[in-house]
């Protein structure tokens, strides 16, 4: 490493002082958001900023953004296949591009590009199709060969004699990563400044109902009356909706990730492979951040099985031989809610003033500002924002699915 | 990695098994009479409890037979494994072991 190179982590800002109040819950709010992850906090921010709605509480059962928001691998991209997905994810990516300014807070958004590798002839066809679809939607995307992959990320093994040789990749240069805690804190700070109550250690344990309206929430810190309820509870949506007898086609699974010890900068971009099931980026401080697919079974345990990690590491070492000597520092899991078409469920429920935002599965971090924006609009107008309208619960009855298994499951 | 108790082969490592989702989803008796909503529920909707869950597993790298299990989705502990069609009650608690 040359003496002039900035050491890893040098650009990280100091830890902030307290960023929000810790208020006692009031007796009632116009809007109560259940879940203080990225989605709940972004929704609160845009409710205040875009719609002037500030008599709002965000209720979080644990600590602020300690769920999937704290556990995800922070990949941000918008190269999804279908128009409906492209619209919401690209809207989100554009918001990411201005978010630091909007929040007045560092989020370390680093647009280092993403390579989605193709390893088989069918992978290649699917990838080229997706690139063309992306271009039609005005999303930056290109198809590149193995040599160009090597130029962008020199440590990728493009040898023809590995088990699943790299045949090429899609490339989205505007994709990137951000520092998830800072994103959550930035949104929480802005929401708090606008007068919104961010309330931690407050678990919603039941609902008060009158006909087809929810009139209040039972919580571990007392009853709270509400005008509108907006769920943002990611993996726990079924647990909440079961209390109301509302069924959704959601399944909660463990999703694991891990980091290596700190390394010199070796990995300049993001590399993902759906076929061999690993994806890697290098964090600002220098850890290699790696993820894989969900564990197959349903689970709320925030941990997964070791054989998933083993498989993911085998794939990583074959693709990046230089990783062979890196030590694993820690691994963890979140609880992600997946749907049959790998797309989210957003919008109306059978209760008139209860809205749902769920089913982002393995890929909802990238959507954080976009869904916050559209969900706030949905709450303010009582009707889904056009970008989320295709993602209503009714699509499982009408058959208008948005099948994103190719672009979404299970890489992020 | 867990040891899962196959009703035919006994305790085997988790990697030998394949997960099959919720157990006992019966094909509709009168398919022609189902509404769109009922079809949606049959095809797409499954329970997602935080706690004991009756589900299907296949011992795909062993005897290759399907069986049912009740597993706690909070701890992943197998509370019972039993043959499809057998009642859950009366099945001896499966021997199992969890290693973190
Ligand atoms: C290992 C891993 C890697 C991932 N990688 C990526 C990635 O690279 N890119 C990407 O786009 N996405 C990724 N994701 C997915 C992403 O994290 C989620 O889709 C997204 O965080 C979901 O929205 P959220 O932030 O609001 O959820 P969460 O942060 O989970 O927020 C939900 C909150 O609701 C709270 N809650 C639940 N029940 C209650 C209750 N009864 N009362 C009060 N509060 C309640 C929870 O405590 C939690 O804080 C990953 C997820 C995991 C687990
Ligand atoms: Zn067997």
XYZ file of C-alpha atoms and ligand atoms in Angstrom:
566
model
C 0.000 0.000 0.000
C 1.467 3.343 -0.981
C 1.994 5.983 1.685
C -0.391 8.385 -0.059
C -3.401 6.032 0.045
C -6.019 6.934 2.643
C -6.108 4.192 5.257
C -9.358 2.207 5.375
C -11.949 3.867 7.567
C -10.255 7.246 7.660
C -13.214 8.900 5.970
C -15.726 7.657 8.559
C -17.305 10.509 10.514
C -17.144 10.707 14.292
C -19.969 9.064 16.194
C -22.764 11.553 16.657
C -24.237 12.912 19.889
C -27.846 12.125 20.698
C -29.893 12.690 17.587
C -33.487 12.414 18.783
C -35.592 12.785 21.920
C -36.878 9.729 23.767
C -40.436 10.914 24.450
C -43.172 9.197 26.435
C -45.961 7.955 24.162
C -48.938 10.327 23.913
C -52.505 9.057 24.298
C -53.241 9.446 20.612
C -51.698 10.261 17.228
C -53.013 10.968 13.742
C -50.658 8.343 12.323
C -48.926 5.510 14.155
C -46.141 3.712 12.298
C -45.412 0.229 13.665
C -41.723 -0.614 13.299
C -38.727 1.697 13.628
C -36.560 0.249 10.896
C -35.438 2.193 7.834
C -38.852 1.994 6.190
C -40.760 3.255 9.241
C -38.323 6.124 9.790
C -38.220 7.139 6.113
C -42.015 7.116 6.028
C -42.085 9.394 9.073
C -39.619 11.786 7.454
C -41.577 12.114 4.207
C -44.914 12.389 6.056
C -43.516 15.529 7.659
C -41.516 16.828 4.728
C -43.878 16.172 1.807
C -47.275 16.252 3.504
C -46.873 18.348 6.657
C -48.199 15.504 8.814
C -46.340 15.533 12.131
C -48.720 14.248 14.812
C -47.057 10.905 14.236
C -45.408 8.197 16.360
C -42.979 5.521 15.227
C -43.224 2.567 17.626
C -40.238 0.237 17.803
C -40.275 -2.854 19.986
C -36.492 -2.958 20.369
C -33.882 -0.335 19.742
C -34.094 2.052 16.829
C -33.402 0.270 13.527
C -32.103 -2.824 15.325
C -33.990 -5.258 13.063
C -33.098 -5.987 9.453
C -31.959 -2.400 9.052
C -28.988 -3.113 11.326
C -28.277 -6.494 9.758
C -28.399 -5.931 6.031
C -25.480 -5.773 3.639
C -26.579 -2.369 2.249
C -26.501 -3.052 -1.486
C -28.394 -0.447 -3.459
C -29.288 -0.904 -7.128
C -32.287 -0.536 -9.425
C -31.618 -3.056 -12.197
C -34.835 -5.037 -11.760
C -36.619 -6.665 -14.692
C -40.234 -5.483 -14.698
C -41.472 -1.929 -15.266
C -43.302 -1.878 -11.924
C -40.135 -2.756 -9.979
C -37.875 -0.564 -12.097
C -40.131 2.420 -11.313
C -40.025 2.112 -7.529
C -36.364 1.051 -7.231
C -35.155 3.742 -9.643
C -37.241 6.363 -7.809
C -35.467 5.190 -4.678
C -32.003 5.281 -6.246
C -32.586 8.883 -7.372
C -33.550 9.775 -3.800
C -30.392 8.056 -2.495
C -28.391 10.309 -4.804
C -29.684 13.402 -2.966
C -30.274 11.920 0.471
C -27.204 13.192 2.261
C -28.233 16.725 1.406
C -31.879 16.139 2.296
C -31.006 14.672 5.697
C -28.115 17.037 6.381
C -26.269 14.032 7.652
C -23.486 11.792 6.283
C -24.690 8.430 4.975
C -21.529 7.407 3.086
C -23.416 6.574 -0.081
C -20.749 5.182 -2.387
C -21.769 4.582 -6.014
C -19.175 1.956 -6.820
C -21.265 -0.078 -9.261
C -22.581 -3.626 -9.205
C -21.631 -6.623 -11.318
C -24.234 -9.397 -11.493
C -22.307 -12.377 -12.803
C -23.636 -14.897 -15.303
C -22.278 -18.450 -15.211
C -24.408 -20.429 -17.646
C -25.832 -19.898 -21.108
C -29.275 -19.338 -19.615
C -27.814 -16.851 -17.097
C -26.355 -14.960 -20.054
C -29.685 -14.833 -21.893
C -31.568 -13.716 -18.776
C -28.956 -11.081 -18.022
C -28.966 -9.604 -21.512
C -32.755 -9.494 -21.420
C -32.630 -7.641 -18.117
C -30.098 -5.147 -19.414
C -32.348 -4.357 -22.389
C -35.369 -4.012 -20.085
C -33.354 -1.688 -17.829
C -32.335 0.490 -20.774
C -35.968 0.823 -21.852
C -36.707 2.072 -18.338
C -33.899 4.640 -18.453
C -31.759 2.708 -15.974
C -27.995 2.602 -16.511
C -27.078 -0.957 -17.401
C -24.733 -2.768 -19.723
C -23.724 -6.301 -20.584
C -19.974 -6.944 -20.350
C -17.688 -9.918 -20.986
C -15.318 -11.692 -18.564
C -12.308 -9.522 -19.525
C -14.227 -6.349 -18.689
C -15.358 -7.925 -15.412
C -11.683 -8.398 -14.612
C -10.938 -4.759 -15.481
C -13.616 -3.497 -13.100
C -12.827 -5.968 -10.329
C -9.313 -7.403 -10.819
C -9.616 -10.036 -8.071
C -12.462 -11.943 -9.754
C -11.329 -15.331 -11.033
C -12.342 -15.470 -14.709
C -10.519 -18.720 -15.419
C -12.433 -21.169 -17.618
C -11.564 -24.169 -15.469
C -13.534 -23.394 -12.329
C -16.802 -25.173 -11.643
C -19.022 -22.289 -12.786
C -16.860 -20.082 -15.028
C -17.776 -16.402 -15.344
C -19.437 -15.899 -18.738
C -19.967 -12.177 -18.302
C -21.996 -9.806 -16.163
C -24.555 -7.070 -16.100
C -23.104 -3.808 -14.833
C -24.973 -0.950 -13.193
C -22.447 1.829 -12.492
C -24.837 3.914 -10.301
C -25.382 1.068 -7.820
C -23.667 1.326 -4.456
C -23.617 0.912 -0.714
C -24.416 3.232 2.205
C -23.829 3.114 5.923
C -27.090 1.680 7.242
C -26.905 3.009 10.811
C -26.237 6.523 9.566
C -29.168 6.273 7.158
C -31.502 5.293 10.011
C -30.122 7.947 12.337
C -30.379 10.626 9.648
C -34.051 9.840 9.034
C -34.789 9.589 12.772
C -33.132 12.934 13.435
C -35.118 14.709 10.722
C -38.403 13.108 11.838
C -37.673 14.091 15.435
C -36.865 17.681 14.419
C -40.243 17.838 12.693
C -41.929 16.906 15.997
C -42.534 13.218 15.310
C -42.182 10.906 18.335
C -39.713 8.078 17.802
C -40.502 5.649 20.626
C -38.220 2.718 21.357
C -38.885 -0.313 23.580
C -42.550 -0.089 22.664
C -43.968 -3.319 21.294
C -47.380 -3.433 19.655
C -49.161 -6.392 21.262
C -52.716 -5.975 19.984
C -55.283 -3.817 18.224
C -58.547 -2.171 19.271
C -61.058 -2.465 16.470
C -64.444 -0.964 15.673
C -66.046 -2.586 12.618
C -63.591 -2.250 9.765
C -61.500 0.416 11.500
C -58.580 0.117 13.864
C -59.158 2.603 16.683
C -56.089 1.978 18.775
C -53.035 -0.079 19.522
C -52.188 -2.043 22.640
C -48.526 -1.654 23.410
C -46.028 -2.638 26.074
C -46.183 1.042 27.107
C -49.951 1.425 27.233
C -52.827 1.957 24.831
C -52.481 4.473 22.009
C -55.400 5.748 19.918
C -54.763 6.380 16.238
C -56.242 7.891 13.096
C -54.230 5.734 10.682
C -51.945 2.764 11.311
C -49.051 2.032 8.958
C -47.249 -1.277 9.392
C -43.501 -1.313 8.694
C -42.655 -4.429 10.674
C -40.731 -6.374 7.977
C -40.351 -10.027 9.149
C -43.066 -9.665 11.829
C -45.950 -8.498 9.638
C -47.739 -11.872 9.829
C -47.470 -11.861 13.622
C -49.269 -8.496 13.724
C -51.850 -9.214 11.015
C -52.679 -12.624 12.529
C -53.985 -10.696 15.557
C -56.537 -9.084 13.249
C -57.382 -12.268 11.364
C -55.883 -10.834 8.155
C -53.951 -13.384 6.094
C -51.083 -12.492 3.736
C -48.911 -14.737 1.562
C -45.777 -13.889 3.566
C -43.195 -16.340 4.871
C -40.498 -15.234 7.329
C -37.039 -16.713 6.856
C -33.619 -16.296 8.423
C -31.220 -14.437 6.120
C -27.562 -14.512 7.077
C -24.553 -12.361 6.337
C -20.980 -12.200 7.541
C -17.871 -10.039 7.505
C -14.173 -10.775 7.318
C -11.495 -9.060 9.332
C -10.358 -5.675 7.980
C -8.367 -5.789 4.746
C -6.573 -3.266 2.581
C -8.802 -1.974 -0.228
C -8.956 -4.956 -2.621
C -12.536 -4.946 -3.855
C -13.572 -1.744 -5.655
C -17.151 -2.604 -6.609
C -20.007 -4.980 -5.688
C -20.032 -8.488 -7.148
C -23.093 -10.692 -6.978
C -23.800 -14.143 -8.261
C -27.248 -15.691 -8.027
C -25.995 -18.932 -9.546
C -23.314 -19.762 -6.990
C -25.078 -17.805 -4.262
C -22.693 -15.288 -2.898
C -22.297 -11.545 -3.112
C -19.497 -9.373 -1.843
C -18.605 -5.759 -1.277
C -15.899 -4.159 0.831
C -17.119 -1.920 3.643
C -15.707 1.565 4.191
C -13.592 0.312 7.088
C -12.253 -2.624 5.058
C -14.269 -5.714 5.985
C -15.429 -7.945 3.161
C -19.202 -8.021 3.552
C -20.781 -11.204 2.212
C -24.274 -12.531 1.944
C -26.067 -15.495 0.450
C -29.599 -16.827 0.145
C -32.248 -17.313 2.824
C -32.244 -20.440 4.948
C -34.921 -22.693 3.473
C -37.168 -22.996 6.518
C -39.337 -20.407 8.255
C -37.610 -18.837 11.225
C -37.872 -15.907 13.607
C -34.688 -16.771 15.498
C -32.298 -14.184 13.965
C -29.807 -16.941 13.327
C -29.388 -19.504 10.561
C -27.690 -22.786 9.792
C -23.943 -23.160 9.408
C -24.075 -25.138 6.162
C -25.444 -22.052 4.370
C -22.329 -20.127 5.408
C -20.109 -23.013 4.366
C -21.619 -23.110 0.869
C -21.385 -19.349 0.491
C -17.729 -19.332 1.547
C -16.908 -22.123 -0.907
C -18.431 -20.051 -3.717
C -16.625 -16.904 -2.555
C -13.215 -18.550 -2.429
C -13.632 -20.001 -5.900
C -14.623 -16.636 -7.349
C -12.066 -14.658 -5.314
C -9.038 -16.845 -4.594
C -7.441 -13.996 -2.571
C -10.132 -14.454 0.089
C -8.793 -17.888 1.030
C -6.686 -16.508 3.857
C -9.190 -13.955 5.186
C -10.592 -14.723 8.630
C -14.291 -14.638 9.328
C -14.942 -11.992 11.961
C -18.651 -12.455 12.697
C -21.904 -13.660 11.189
C -25.520 -12.848 12.007
C -29.027 -13.145 10.603
C -32.180 -11.107 10.196
C -35.791 -12.185 9.698
C -36.969 -11.404 6.178
C -40.490 -11.740 4.840
C -40.702 -13.243 1.368
C -43.649 -13.422 -1.027
C -44.497 -15.896 -3.803
C -43.445 -13.457 -6.567
C -40.429 -11.949 -4.751
C -42.072 -8.510 -4.788
C -43.336 -6.459 -1.839
C -46.899 -6.122 -0.540
C -47.840 -2.471 -0.038
C -51.190 -0.737 0.358
C -54.697 -1.430 1.616
C -55.800 -4.147 4.036
C -59.376 -5.194 4.859
C -59.246 -2.508 7.612
C -59.981 0.899 6.123
C -57.346 2.863 8.082
C -54.692 0.147 8.320
C -51.964 0.086 5.661
C -49.336 -2.566 5.114
C -45.761 -2.338 3.853
C -44.042 -5.715 3.844
C -42.596 -8.510 1.757
C -39.417 -6.703 0.678
C -37.704 -9.930 1.619
C -33.988 -9.918 1.022
C -33.912 -6.591 -0.823
C -35.714 -3.776 0.956
C -32.803 -1.643 2.147
C -32.272 -0.183 -1.322
C -35.943 0.784 -1.345
C -35.771 2.718 1.945
C -36.136 6.310 0.697
C -38.358 5.282 -2.226
C -40.852 3.343 -0.143
C -40.793 5.976 2.596
C -41.765 8.558 -0.030
C -44.502 6.452 -1.639
C -45.888 5.055 1.629
C -46.137 8.551 3.135
C -48.115 9.593 0.041
C -50.315 6.480 0.436
C -51.029 7.328 4.081
C -51.629 11.025 3.396
C -54.047 10.402 0.494
C -55.595 7.139 1.665
C -54.733 5.661 -1.753
C -51.576 3.921 -2.968
C -48.987 6.111 -4.701
C -48.812 5.076 -8.381
C -45.362 3.500 -7.843
C -46.697 1.110 -5.194
C -50.180 0.547 -6.657
C -49.043 -2.596 -8.576
C -47.907 -4.153 -5.287
C -51.296 -4.490 -3.587
C -52.383 -7.643 -1.785
C -55.125 -8.099 -4.403
C -52.581 -9.139 -7.042
C -52.569 -12.681 -5.647
C -56.268 -12.892 -6.474
C -56.225 -11.071 -9.827
C -53.065 -12.880 -10.928
C -51.207 -9.661 -11.809
C -48.011 -10.866 -10.136
C -44.713 -8.986 -10.482
C -42.391 -11.947 -10.823
C -38.969 -10.682 -9.799
C -37.382 -13.998 -8.822
C -34.777 -13.495 -11.542
C -33.661 -10.037 -10.424
C -34.451 -10.207 -6.719
C -34.272 -13.673 -5.216
C -32.020 -14.162 -3.506
C -29.275 -11.697 -4.211
C -29.923 -8.146 -3.082
C -26.471 -27.785 12.246
C -29.368 -29.792 13.618
C -30.043 -33.495 13.835
C -33.470 -34.126 12.353
C -35.319 -37.307 13.249
C -36.481 -39.094 10.086
C -39.343 -41.458 11.047
C -37.654 -44.214 8.993
C -33.915 -43.586 9.302
C -33.631 -41.970 12.722
C -31.530 -38.883 13.509
C -29.603 -37.513 10.518
C -27.874 -34.237 9.755
C -29.935 -31.294 8.547
C -28.054 -31.120 5.214
C -29.690 -34.435 4.193
C -33.139 -32.877 4.283
C -35.245 -30.688 2.041
C -37.880 -28.276 3.372
C -41.419 -28.465 1.991
C -43.340 -25.699 3.769
C -46.630 -25.953 5.631
C -48.032 -29.478 6.141
C -51.491 -30.804 5.339
C -52.563 -28.415 2.568
C -55.321 -30.449 0.941
C -56.231 -30.049 -2.731
C -59.712 -28.496 -2.873
C -62.475 -31.070 -2.931
C -64.605 -29.155 -5.447
C -62.111 -27.113 -7.492
C -64.728 -25.880 -9.941
C -66.619 -24.158 -7.147
C -63.693 -22.148 -5.770
C -63.764 -18.351 -5.973
C -60.656 -16.478 -7.169
C -59.938 -15.555 -3.560
C -60.151 -19.202 -2.476
C -57.813 -20.219 -5.296
C -55.375 -17.493 -4.237
C -55.440 -18.833 -0.689
C -54.886 -22.415 -1.825
C -52.003 -21.535 -4.134
C -50.245 -18.647 -2.372
C -51.299 -18.297 1.278
C -49.548 -20.247 4.012
C -49.461 -19.837 7.779
C -46.404 -18.037 9.148
C -46.564 -18.482 12.918
C -43.931 -17.411 15.413
C -43.965 -20.632 17.427
C -44.887 -24.275 16.710
C -45.501 -24.903 12.991
C -46.579 -28.169 11.314
C -44.521 -28.512 8.157
C -43.264 -31.024 5.575
C -39.732 -32.269 5.223
C -38.211 -34.752 2.815
C -35.224 -36.914 3.701
C -33.913 -36.241 0.210
C -30.368 -37.616 0.667
C -31.548 -40.662 2.663
C -34.713 -42.698 2.238
C -36.183 -39.891 0.053
C -39.530 -40.050 1.819
C -41.666 -37.121 2.970
C -42.760 -36.747 6.568
C -44.298 -34.113 8.802
C -42.712 -32.241 11.669
C -43.763 -29.745 14.275
C -40.974 -27.236 14.685
C -40.780 -24.090 16.768
C -39.932 -21.218 14.408
C -38.487 -19.161 17.294
C -35.872 -21.720 18.380
C -35.946 -24.033 15.305
C -36.361 -26.958 17.750
C -38.147 -29.989 16.286
C -40.931 -30.820 18.764
C -42.061 -33.931 16.873
C -41.596 -35.717 13.567
C -44.232 -38.138 12.327
C -45.564 -39.872 9.243
C -47.917 -37.954 6.967
C -51.509 -38.661 7.975
C -50.650 -39.606 11.541
C -52.027 -37.395 14.278
C -49.415 -35.152 15.889
C -50.481 -36.058 19.414
C -49.204 -39.422 20.594
C -46.017 -39.137 18.551
C -42.987 -39.434 20.756
C -40.966 -36.270 20.945
C -38.212 -36.516 18.387
C -34.713 -36.820 19.699
C -32.865 -33.842 18.474
C -29.927 -31.740 19.245
C -29.171 -28.133 18.414
C -25.648 -26.971 17.894
C -25.266 -23.278 17.406
C -28.544 -10.382 6.196
C -29.388 -9.446 5.399
C -28.856 -8.837 4.277
C -29.619 -7.956 3.523
N -29.026 -7.303 2.497
C -29.713 -6.381 1.804
C -29.056 -5.630 0.791
O -27.856 -5.786 0.568
N -29.793 -4.736 0.087
C -31.114 -4.541 0.311
O -31.736 -3.750 -0.395
N -31.767 -5.205 1.311
C -31.093 -6.115 2.060
N -31.723 -6.804 3.066
C -33.160 -6.615 3.283
C -33.490 -5.378 4.100
O -32.729 -5.365 5.292
C -34.984 -5.349 4.455
O -35.770 -5.576 3.313
C -35.392 -4.014 5.035
O -34.539 -3.668 6.093
C -36.843 -4.071 5.548
O -37.352 -2.835 5.981
P -37.075 -2.186 7.425
O -35.740 -1.560 7.311
O -38.154 -1.318 7.865
O -37.104 -3.514 8.347
P -36.581 -3.689 9.818
O -35.348 -2.915 10.062
O -36.588 -5.133 10.124
O -37.759 -2.937 10.606
C -38.890 -3.556 11.156
C -38.940 -3.161 12.613
O -40.205 -3.512 13.155
C -40.007 -3.825 14.491
N -41.175 -4.557 14.986
C -41.567 -5.814 14.629
N -42.679 -6.158 15.297
C -43.013 -5.093 16.081
C -44.063 -4.852 17.021
N -45.003 -5.765 17.293
N -44.087 -3.650 17.657
C -43.133 -2.713 17.404
N -42.120 -2.897 16.531
C -42.062 -4.077 15.875
C -38.711 -4.620 14.488
O -38.097 -4.659 15.751
C -37.879 -3.883 13.445
O -36.994 -2.945 13.988
C -30.982 -7.697 3.863
C -31.526 -8.301 5.001
C -30.733 -9.156 5.779
C -31.337 -9.776 7.009
Zn -35.130 -41.236 5.990
